[in-house]
GROMACS .gro file of C-alpha atoms in nm:
model
  436
    1MET     CA    1  24.745  16.221  16.934
    2VAL     CA    2  24.614  16.518  16.731
    3ILE     CA    3  24.607  16.589  16.357
    4VAL     CA    4  24.548  16.949  16.247
    5GLY     CA    5  24.413  16.976  15.894
    6GLY     CA    6  24.173  16.761  15.693
    7GLY     CA    7  24.343  16.791  15.354
    8PHE     CA    8  24.520  16.507  15.177
    9GLY     CA    9  24.805  16.484  15.429
   10GLY     CA   10  24.595  16.497  15.744
   11LEU     CA   11  24.326  16.270  15.605
   12TYR     CA   12  24.565  15.994  15.499
   13ALA     CA   13  24.754  16.020  15.828
   14ALA     CA   14  24.423  15.962  16.007
   15LYS     CA   15  24.328  15.670  15.782
   16THR     CA   16  24.669  15.510  15.846
   17LEU     CA   17  24.605  15.533  16.221
   18GLY     CA   18  24.243  15.422  16.191
   19ASN     CA   19  24.140  15.132  16.418
   20LYS     CA   20  24.495  15.111  16.554
   21PRO     CA   21  24.590  15.119  16.929
   22VAL     CA   22  24.597  15.501  16.943
   23ARG     CA   23  24.338  15.771  17.010
   24VAL     CA   24  24.319  16.030  16.735
   25SER     CA   25  24.160  16.375  16.721
   26LEU     CA   26  24.144  16.545  16.380
   27ILE     CA   27  24.081  16.921  16.388
   28ASP     CA   28  23.984  17.127  16.084
   29ARG     CA   29  23.815  17.463  16.042
   30LYS     CA   30  23.592  17.314  15.768
   31ASN     CA   31  23.372  17.010  15.804
   32HIS     CA   32  23.466  16.876  15.461
   33HIS     CA   33  23.763  16.749  15.265
   34THR     CA   34  23.805  16.922  14.928
   35PHE     CA   35  23.967  16.760  14.626
   36GLN     CA   36  24.169  17.069  14.535
   37PRO     CA   37  24.293  16.956  14.191
   38LEU     CA   38  23.936  16.987  14.062
   39LEU     CA   39  23.852  17.322  14.220
   40TYR     CA   40  23.903  17.491  13.884
   41GLN     CA   41  23.610  17.282  13.750
   42VAL     CA   42  23.385  17.431  14.018
   43ALA     CA   43  23.523  17.778  13.944
   44THR     CA   44  23.434  17.735  13.576
   45ALA     CA   45  23.088  17.583  13.634
   46GLY     CA   46  23.182  17.232  13.522
   47LEU     CA   47  23.118  17.064  13.857
   48SER     CA   48  22.918  17.146  14.169
   49PRO     CA   49  23.099  17.180  14.506
   50GLY     CA   50  22.942  16.863  14.644
   51GLU     CA   51  23.097  16.656  14.366
   52ILE     CA   52  23.453  16.732  14.476
   53ALA     CA   53  23.401  16.753  14.852
   54MET     CA   54  23.289  16.513  15.121
   55PRO     CA   55  23.226  16.551  15.496
   56ILE     CA   56  23.533  16.452  15.696
   57ARG     CA   57  23.314  16.272  15.949
   58GLY     CA   58  23.169  16.058  15.673
   59ILE     CA   59  23.514  15.963  15.542
   60LEU     CA   60  23.643  15.864  15.888
   61SER     CA   61  23.322  15.728  16.043
   62LYS     CA   62  23.431  15.364  16.023
   63TYR     CA   63  23.738  15.431  16.238
   64ARG     CA   64  23.611  15.412  16.598
   65ASN     CA   65  23.934  15.548  16.748
   66ILE     CA   66  23.912  15.879  16.557
   67GLU     CA   67  23.712  16.185  16.659
   68VAL     CA   68  23.661  16.490  16.437
   69LEU     CA   69  23.650  16.841  16.583
   70LEU     CA   70  23.547  17.158  16.403
   71GLY     CA   71  23.783  17.442  16.491
   72GLU     CA   72  24.090  17.642  16.393
   73VAL     CA   73  24.418  17.607  16.581
   74LYS     CA   74  24.564  17.952  16.646
   75ASP     CA   75  24.878  17.863  16.836
   76VAL     CA   76  25.090  17.565  16.941
   77ASP     CA   77  25.274  17.537  17.273
   78LEU     CA   78  25.541  17.285  17.175
   79LYS     CA   79  25.704  17.271  17.517
   80ASN     CA   80  25.384  17.198  17.711
   81LYS     CA   81  25.222  16.997  17.428
   82ILE     CA   82  24.907  17.210  17.407
   83LEU     CA   83  24.706  17.344  17.113
   84HIS     CA   84  24.521  17.674  17.152
   85LEU     CA   85  24.189  17.731  16.977
   86PRO     CA   86  24.005  18.066  16.956
   87PRO     CA   87  23.716  18.156  17.192
   88ASN     CA   88  23.410  17.936  17.150
   89GLU     CA   89  23.178  18.211  17.026
   90LEU     CA   90  22.935  17.969  16.859
   91ALA     CA   91  22.870  17.812  17.198
   92GLY     CA   92  22.769  18.149  17.342
   93ASP     CA   93  23.075  18.179  17.566
   94PRO     CA   94  23.318  18.426  17.402
   95GLY     CA   95  23.547  18.413  17.706
   96GLU     CA   96  23.617  18.041  17.681
   97ARG     CA   97  23.949  17.955  17.515
   98GLY     CA   98  23.993  17.599  17.401
   99GLU     CA   99  24.304  17.401  17.485
  100ILE     CA  100  24.377  17.052  17.357
  101ALA     CA  101  24.670  16.846  17.486
  102PHE     CA  102  24.865  16.607  17.266
  103ASP     CA  103  25.129  16.337  17.289
  104TYR     CA  104  25.193  16.330  16.916
  105LEU     CA  105  25.101  16.610  16.676
  106ILE     CA  106  25.071  16.612  16.297
  107LEU     CA  107  25.041  16.958  16.142
  108ALA     CA  108  24.893  16.954  15.791
  109THR     CA  109  24.738  17.299  15.754
  110GLY     CA  110  24.841  17.347  15.390
  111ALA     CA  111  24.903  17.673  15.207
  112SER     CA  112  24.727  17.993  15.109
  113HIS     CA  113  24.766  18.254  14.834
  114ASN     CA  114  25.086  18.456  14.813
  115TYR     CA  115  25.046  18.809  14.677
  116PHE     CA  116  25.412  18.892  14.739
  117GLY     CA  117  25.341  19.181  14.974
  118HIS     CA  118  25.044  19.322  14.779
  119THR     CA  119  24.765  19.222  15.015
  120GLU     CA  120  24.546  19.491  14.857
  121TRP     CA  121  24.520  19.272  14.545
  122GLN     CA  122  24.349  18.989  14.729
  123GLY     CA  123  23.996  19.119  14.685
  124LEU     CA  124  24.063  19.231  14.328
  125ALA     CA  125  24.217  18.905  14.205
  126PRO     CA  126  24.094  18.601  14.400
  127GLY     CA  127  24.301  18.285  14.409
  128LEU     CA  128  24.180  17.927  14.410
  129LYS     CA  129  24.233  17.719  14.724
  130THR     CA  130  23.888  17.655  14.873
  131ILE     CA  131  23.528  17.586  14.773
  132GLU     CA  132  23.448  17.946  14.868
  133ASP     CA  133  23.721  18.071  14.633
  134ALA     CA  134  23.583  17.855  14.352
  135THR     CA  135  23.223  17.972  14.388
  136GLU     CA  136  23.338  18.336  14.407
  137ILE     CA  137  23.538  18.297  14.085
  138ARG     CA  138  23.239  18.126  13.921
  139ARG     CA  139  23.019  18.416  14.028
  140ARG     CA  140  23.256  18.675  13.884
  141VAL     CA  141  23.305  18.493  13.555
  142LEU     CA  142  22.935  18.436  13.487
  143LEU     CA  143  22.847  18.783  13.611
  144ALA     CA  144  23.090  18.938  13.363
  145PHE     CA  145  22.888  18.795  13.074
  146GLU     CA  146  22.553  18.886  13.232
  147LEU     CA  147  22.655  19.248  13.292
  148ALA     CA  148  22.793  19.277  12.941
  149GLU     CA  149  22.461  19.149  12.801
  150ARG     CA  150  22.264  19.394  13.011
  151TYR     CA  151  22.484  19.686  12.910
  152ALA     CA  152  22.468  19.590  12.542
  153ARG     CA  153  22.088  19.574  12.563
  154MET     CA  154  22.071  19.927  12.705
  155GLU     CA  155  22.356  20.099  12.520
  156ARG     CA  156  22.344  19.906  12.190
  157GLN     CA  157  22.714  19.818  12.201
  158GLN     CA  158  22.925  19.538  12.348
  159ASN     CA  159  23.188  19.618  12.606
  160PRO     CA  160  23.512  19.418  12.585
  161ILE     CA  161  23.511  19.112  12.813
  162ASN     CA  162  23.867  19.036  12.920
  163PHE     CA  163  23.974  18.769  13.166
  164VAL     CA  164  24.328  18.810  13.297
  165ILE     CA  165  24.494  18.522  13.484
  166VAL     CA  166  24.813  18.612  13.669
  167GLY     CA  167  25.050  18.316  13.695
  168GLY     CA  168  25.129  18.042  13.445
  169GLY     CA  169  25.146  17.744  13.681
  170PRO     CA  170  24.907  17.445  13.662
  171THR     CA  171  24.612  17.636  13.812
  172GLY     CA  172  24.657  17.934  13.580
  173VAL     CA  173  24.687  17.710  13.274
  174GLU     CA  174  24.378  17.510  13.373
  175LEU     CA  175  24.170  17.822  13.432
  176ALA     CA  176  24.282  17.987  13.107
  177GLY     CA  177  24.203  17.688  12.888
  178THR     CA  178  23.866  17.628  13.048
  179LEU     CA  179  23.758  17.994  13.030
  180VAL     CA  180  23.821  17.992  12.655
  181GLU     CA  181  23.602  17.683  12.623
  182ILE     CA  182  23.324  17.853  12.820
  183ALA     CA  183  23.334  18.164  12.602
  184ARG     CA  184  23.367  17.993  12.264
  185ARG     CA  185  23.165  17.676  12.319
  186VAL     CA  186  22.945  17.668  12.629
  187LEU     CA  187  22.798  18.021  12.613
  188ALA     CA  188  22.838  18.082  12.241
  189SER     CA  189  22.464  18.083  12.162
  190ASP     CA  190  22.314  18.173  12.500
  191PHE     CA  191  22.306  18.553  12.468
  192ARG     CA  192  22.117  18.784  12.232
  193HIS     CA  193  22.308  19.113  12.251
  194ILE     CA  194  22.670  19.004  12.296
  195ASP     CA  195  22.896  18.752  12.128
  196PRO     CA  196  23.072  18.558  12.407
  197LYS     CA  197  23.328  18.431  12.154
  198ARG     CA  198  23.474  18.782  12.143
  199ALA     CA  199  23.588  18.749  12.505
  200ARG     CA  200  23.965  18.751  12.551
  201VAL     CA  201  24.151  18.524  12.795
  202ILE     CA  202  24.499  18.654  12.877
  203LEU     CA  203  24.748  18.445  13.075
  204VAL     CA  204  25.029  18.652  13.227
  205GLU     CA  205  25.348  18.482  13.346
  206ALA     CA  206  25.644  18.668  13.498
  207GLY     CA  207  25.892  18.397  13.398
  208PRO     CA  208  26.012  18.294  13.052
  209ARG     CA  209  25.764  18.005  13.014
  210VAL     CA  210  25.440  17.862  13.152
  211LEU     CA  211  25.453  17.546  13.367
  212SER     CA  212  25.811  17.631  13.460
  213ALA     CA  213  25.838  17.328  13.692
  214TYR     CA  214  25.786  17.095  13.395
  215PRO     CA  215  26.050  16.993  13.137
  216GLU     CA  216  26.099  17.253  12.864
  217ASP     CA  217  25.945  17.041  12.588
  218LEU     CA  218  25.622  17.000  12.786
  219SER     CA  219  25.621  17.367  12.883
  220HIS     CA  220  25.647  17.472  12.518
  221SER     CA  221  25.382  17.214  12.423
  222ALA     CA  222  25.148  17.359  12.685
  223GLU     CA  223  25.197  17.709  12.546
  224ARG     CA  224  25.126  17.590  12.192
  225GLN     CA  225  24.809  17.413  12.307
  226LEU     CA  226  24.694  17.721  12.496
  227ARG     CA  227  24.745  17.944  12.193
  228HIS     CA  228  24.565  17.692  11.972
  229LEU     CA  229  24.266  17.706  12.207
  230GLY     CA  230  24.265  18.086  12.182
  231VAL     CA  231  24.445  18.193  12.500
  232GLU     CA  232  24.672  18.498  12.472
  233VAL     CA  233  24.992  18.395  12.652
  234ARG     CA  234  25.220  18.669  12.785
  235VAL     CA  235  25.554  18.549  12.927
  236ASN     CA  236  25.829  18.763  13.083
  237ALA     CA  237  25.545  18.991  13.194
  238MET     CA  238  25.564  19.107  13.555
  239VAL     CA  239  25.239  19.246  13.696
  240THR     CA  240  25.305  19.575  13.876
  241ASN     CA  241  24.952  19.676  13.975
  242ILE     CA  242  24.597  19.545  13.982
  243THR     CA  243  24.286  19.763  14.002
  244ARG     CA  244  23.913  19.698  13.979
  245ASP     CA  245  23.909  19.718  13.598
  246HIS     CA  246  24.262  19.663  13.469
  247VAL     CA  247  24.599  19.498  13.521
  248GLU     CA  248  24.925  19.687  13.478
  249ILE     CA  249  25.248  19.541  13.339
  250GLY     CA  250  25.495  19.824  13.374
  251THR     CA  251  25.338  20.115  13.186
  252GLU     CA  252  25.099  19.892  12.991
  253ARG     CA  253  24.738  19.872  13.108
  254ILE     CA  254  24.527  19.568  13.017
  255PRO     CA  255  24.151  19.616  13.072
  256SER     CA  256  24.007  19.331  13.277
  257ALA     CA  257  23.650  19.235  13.362
  258VAL     CA  258  23.776  18.956  13.587
  259THR     CA  259  24.129  18.913  13.722
  260LEU     CA  260  24.233  18.582  13.879
  261TRP     CA  261  24.546  18.504  14.080
  262SER     CA  262  24.753  18.188  14.046
  263ALA     CA  263  25.103  18.333  14.077
  264GLY     CA  264  25.219  18.186  14.405
  265VAL     CA  265  25.140  18.016  14.734
  266ALA     CA  266  25.255  18.069  15.091
  267ALA     CA  267  25.248  17.812  15.369
  268SER     CA  268  24.987  17.841  15.642
  269SER     CA  269  25.074  18.112  15.895
  270LEU     CA  270  25.074  17.848  16.170
  271GLY     CA  271  25.420  17.739  16.055
  272ARG     CA  272  25.581  18.075  16.136
  273ARG     CA  273  25.412  18.081  16.477
  274LEU     CA  274  25.587  17.762  16.585
  275GLY     CA  275  25.910  17.949  16.652
  276VAL     CA  276  26.119  17.707  16.442
  277PRO     CA  277  26.319  17.765  16.120
  278THR     CA  278  26.114  17.819  15.802
  279ASP     CA  279  26.196  17.898  15.440
  280ARG     CA  280  26.097  18.216  15.255
  281ALA     CA  281  25.751  18.078  15.178
  282GLY     CA  282  25.688  17.998  15.546
  283ARG     CA  283  25.736  17.622  15.509
  284VAL     CA  284  25.883  17.451  15.815
  285LEU     CA  285  26.232  17.302  15.772
  286VAL     CA  286  26.182  16.948  15.897
  287ASP     CA  287  26.415  16.660  15.981
  288PRO     CA  288  26.435  16.350  15.753
  289ASP     CA  289  26.150  16.187  15.950
  290LEU     CA  290  25.929  16.495  15.891
  291THR     CA  291  25.951  16.612  16.254
  292ILE     CA  292  26.050  16.953  16.388
  293PRO     CA  293  26.413  16.974  16.507
  294GLY     CA  294  26.411  16.910  16.882
  295TYR     CA  295  26.054  16.776  16.886
  296SER     CA  296  26.039  16.416  16.767
  297ASN     CA  297  25.667  16.400  16.851
  298VAL     CA  298  25.565  16.686  16.619
  299PHE     CA  299  25.531  16.610  16.247
  300VAL     CA  300  25.484  16.873  15.976
  301ILE     CA  301  25.360  16.747  15.639
  302GLY     CA  302  25.215  16.856  15.306
  303ASP     CA  303  25.243  17.215  15.184
  304LEU     CA  304  25.346  17.328  15.533
  305ALA     CA  305  25.672  17.127  15.520
  306SER     CA  306  25.995  17.204  15.334
  307VAL     CA  307  26.128  16.863  15.230
  308LYS     CA  308  26.410  16.772  14.992
  309GLU     CA  309  26.444  16.464  14.776
  310LYS     CA  310  26.770  16.267  14.768
  311ASN     CA  311  26.882  16.466  14.463
  312GLY     CA  312  26.832  16.793  14.650
  313LYS     CA  313  26.517  16.895  14.463
  314PRO     CA  314  26.228  17.015  14.681
  315VAL     CA  315  25.934  16.779  14.712
  316PRO     CA  316  25.652  16.947  14.514
  317GLY     CA  317  25.339  17.076  14.684
  318VAL     CA  318  25.103  16.831  14.515
  319ALA     CA  319  24.841  16.588  14.642
  320PRO     CA  320  25.049  16.268  14.595
  321ALA     CA  321  25.332  16.415  14.804
  322ALA     CA  322  25.094  16.513  15.085
  323ILE     CA  323  24.935  16.167  15.078
  324GLN     CA  324  25.275  15.999  15.103
  325MET     CA  325  25.378  16.224  15.392
  326GLY     CA  326  25.051  16.159  15.576
  327LYS     CA  327  25.090  15.783  15.546
  328PHE     CA  328  25.456  15.807  15.651
  329ALA     CA  329  25.379  16.013  15.963
  330GLY     CA  330  25.106  15.768  16.065
  331LYS     CA  331  25.331  15.465  16.013
  332THR     CA  332  25.616  15.632  16.205
  333ILE     CA  333  25.391  15.687  16.507
  334LEU     CA  334  25.283  15.324  16.493
  335SER     CA  335  25.650  15.223  16.477
  336ASP     CA  336  25.709  15.420  16.798
  337VAL     CA  337  25.414  15.246  16.962
  338HIS     CA  338  25.560  14.905  16.873
  339GLY     CA  339  25.916  15.003  16.967
  340LYS     CA  340  26.050  14.988  16.611
  341PRO     CA  341  26.320  15.225  16.475
  342ARG     CA  342  26.224  15.520  16.261
  343LYS     CA  343  26.307  15.563  15.893
  344ALA     CA  344  26.367  15.868  15.677
  345PHE     CA  345  26.091  15.987  15.444
  346GLU     CA  346  26.149  15.908  15.077
  347TYR     CA  347  25.927  16.069  14.815
  348TRP     CA  348  25.819  15.851  14.524
  349ASP     CA  349  25.765  16.083  14.229
  350LYS     CA  350  25.488  15.928  14.020
  351GLY     CA  351  25.499  16.211  13.766
  352SER     CA  352  25.316  16.537  13.706
  353LEU     CA  353  25.001  16.607  13.507
  354ALA     CA  354  24.847  16.936  13.400
  355THR     CA  355  24.530  16.979  13.198
  356ILE     CA  356  24.498  17.268  12.955
  357GLY     CA  357  24.153  17.229  12.808
  358ARG     CA  358  23.928  16.994  12.621
  359ALA     CA  359  24.145  16.695  12.518
  360ALA     CA  360  24.456  16.903  12.585
  361ALA     CA  361  24.710  16.836  12.860
  362VAL     CA  362  25.073  16.754  12.936
  363ALA     CA  363  25.213  16.466  13.142
  364ASP     CA  364  25.563  16.428  13.284
  365LEU     CA  365  25.603  16.060  13.371
  366GLY     CA  366  25.980  16.060  13.415
  367LYS     CA  367  26.133  15.941  13.090
  368ILE     CA  368  25.793  15.947  12.921
  369HIS     CA  369  25.647  16.283  12.818
  370LEU     CA  370  25.290  16.299  12.685
  371SER     CA  371  25.094  16.583  12.528
  372GLY     CA  372  24.745  16.628  12.393
  373PHE     CA  373  24.459  16.380  12.414
  374LEU     CA  374  24.655  16.090  12.564
  375ALA     CA  375  24.791  16.313  12.840
  376TRP     CA  376  24.438  16.446  12.900
  377LEU     CA  377  24.300  16.093  12.939
  378SER     CA  378  24.580  16.011  13.185
  379TRP     CA  379  24.502  16.326  13.381
  380LEU     CA  380  24.129  16.246  13.387
  381PHE     CA  381  24.159  15.893  13.522
  382VAL     CA  382  24.435  15.973  13.773
  383HIS     CA  383  24.233  16.256  13.927
  384VAL     CA  384  23.907  16.064  13.933
  385PHE     CA  385  24.090  15.771  14.096
  386PHE     CA  386  24.204  15.994  14.383
  387LEU     CA  387  23.855  16.133  14.453
  388ILE     CA  388  23.735  16.047  14.801
  389GLY     CA  389  23.427  15.825  14.787
  390PHE     CA  390  23.278  15.605  14.513
  391LYS     CA  391  22.978  15.832  14.468
  392ASN     CA  392  23.204  16.126  14.385
  393ARG     CA  393  23.387  15.928  14.117
  394VAL     CA  394  23.063  15.827  13.947
  395LEU     CA  395  22.922  16.180  13.955
  396VAL     CA  396  23.240  16.335  13.816
  397LEU     CA  397  23.266  16.082  13.533
  398LEU     CA  398  22.901  16.136  13.438
  399GLU     CA  399  22.937  16.514  13.447
  400TRP     CA  400  23.250  16.505  13.236
  401ALA     CA  401  23.099  16.263  12.984
  402TRP     CA  402  22.795  16.489  12.946
  403SER     CA  403  23.009  16.802  12.919
  404TYR     CA  404  23.238  16.641  12.662
  405ILE     CA  405  22.952  16.532  12.437
  406THR     CA  406  22.726  16.837  12.466
  407PHE     CA  407  22.967  17.122  12.551
  408GLN     CA  408  22.733  17.204  12.840
  409ARG     CA  409  22.823  17.296  13.197
  410GLY     CA  410  22.552  17.221  13.449
  411ALA     CA  411  22.669  17.428  13.748
  412ARG     CA  412  22.625  17.776  13.598
  413LEU     CA  413  22.485  17.940  13.910
  414ILE     CA  414  22.552  18.297  14.017
  415THR     CA  415  22.530  18.300  14.395
  416GLY     CA  416  22.568  18.589  14.637
  417ASN     CA  417  22.391  18.912  14.727
  418SER     CA  418  22.179  19.046  14.441
  419ASP     CA  419  22.251  19.403  14.559
  420TYR     CA  420  22.612  19.342  14.467
  421ILE     CA  421  22.508  19.264  14.109
  422VAL     CA  422  22.341  19.604  14.083
  423ARG     CA  423  22.648  19.779  14.224
  424GLU     CA  424  22.871  19.592  13.978
  425ASP     CA  425  22.649  19.696  13.689
  426GLN     CA  426  22.660  20.059  13.797
  427ALA     CA  427  23.037  20.042  13.830
  428VAL     CA  428  23.072  19.897  13.481
  429ALA     CA  429  22.855  20.172  13.335
  430HIS     CA  430  23.054  20.437  13.523
  431GLU     CA  431  23.388  20.302  13.401
  432THR     CA  432  23.257  20.284  13.044
  433ARG     CA  433  23.138  20.645  13.049
  434LYS     CA  434  23.473  20.752  13.196
  435VAL     CA  435  23.665  20.580  12.914
  436SER     CA  436  23.431  20.724  12.652
   0.00000   0.00000   0.00000
């Protein structure tokens, strides 16, 4: 059998099948599993990439019936049970096209950013789904302060430093709260010609409230905590255009040194290429056992699947849901192997947690709603618990303890081509002269 995707769903499906009487191939285009809920900490220089990621081979090495293959599945032939991979250019044979046969297939390729038809915004406002996204955001954020310092040194005045985050979901709220902490605490005394505390962080949400998937009391609590930290929250504000140096809301133009996108997600494009029914976001409409209608050997899980709870509510695209689906798919295959009947998937909602900033968070635990420090502690320990590997847990706890006590962030590295830094500086100077 074959698993496509090494995220939470695919990884836990593989672990469920580990050392069982089946042969498993796991295919992923990256060689590592990323703990996505902590990507914002990498993006804001709180953690290094290696602290929230681990090689997939290392995670699955103890399971002798599982092989790991590096590659990207481009197409699925459901009828003939074949996966198509792109030409093997790394092997020096661009004409070779890989084909992998399967008896059972688990598709767990996740989701990507959704710019709602404005693909031209992608380079102007990066989203946060991968390690590469996180390090690019970190580069842009730190570079904004460096360029402002350089300009102030030469021109004897400080340019405004505005960070605009589009989308008030969990990722947007996390980024906004942490960026304020960086500006007002971490970098407050590091520069000589600018005052980082004058930086503005603006969170723009098209709907009437942030964290709209949460109960109203927690949503309003989150907004109050954001404003207390210093975030400018704009609700009922639909972004109509994004350029290199500003964001437009109708006729209003908000200058922006860095614009970040957290307004929506779309399922992996592989779902639409299956030729089966999908919803508007590209998620595959699956049967109660998480299989594709007409193909009982093909499971679709995680963010790629459109699944409903018993009450009709959609199963959220969060790590616990993907983990539960991965385990369920693995157990269902083992039931087939042992001739046992299949069951329907039932999602166990353990609650939702969203961090806002230092000692600020909200937690929806069913009948129990928490805000502030207690919710933040709950968020911290739940997320550290889910980290893959004991070493990662220790490193994250140590980093957070140090950051909490000292207000320092140890991963403040600007990576990338230095020529780009020069071009950015020239562009900033040009835009400033144009405004003047």
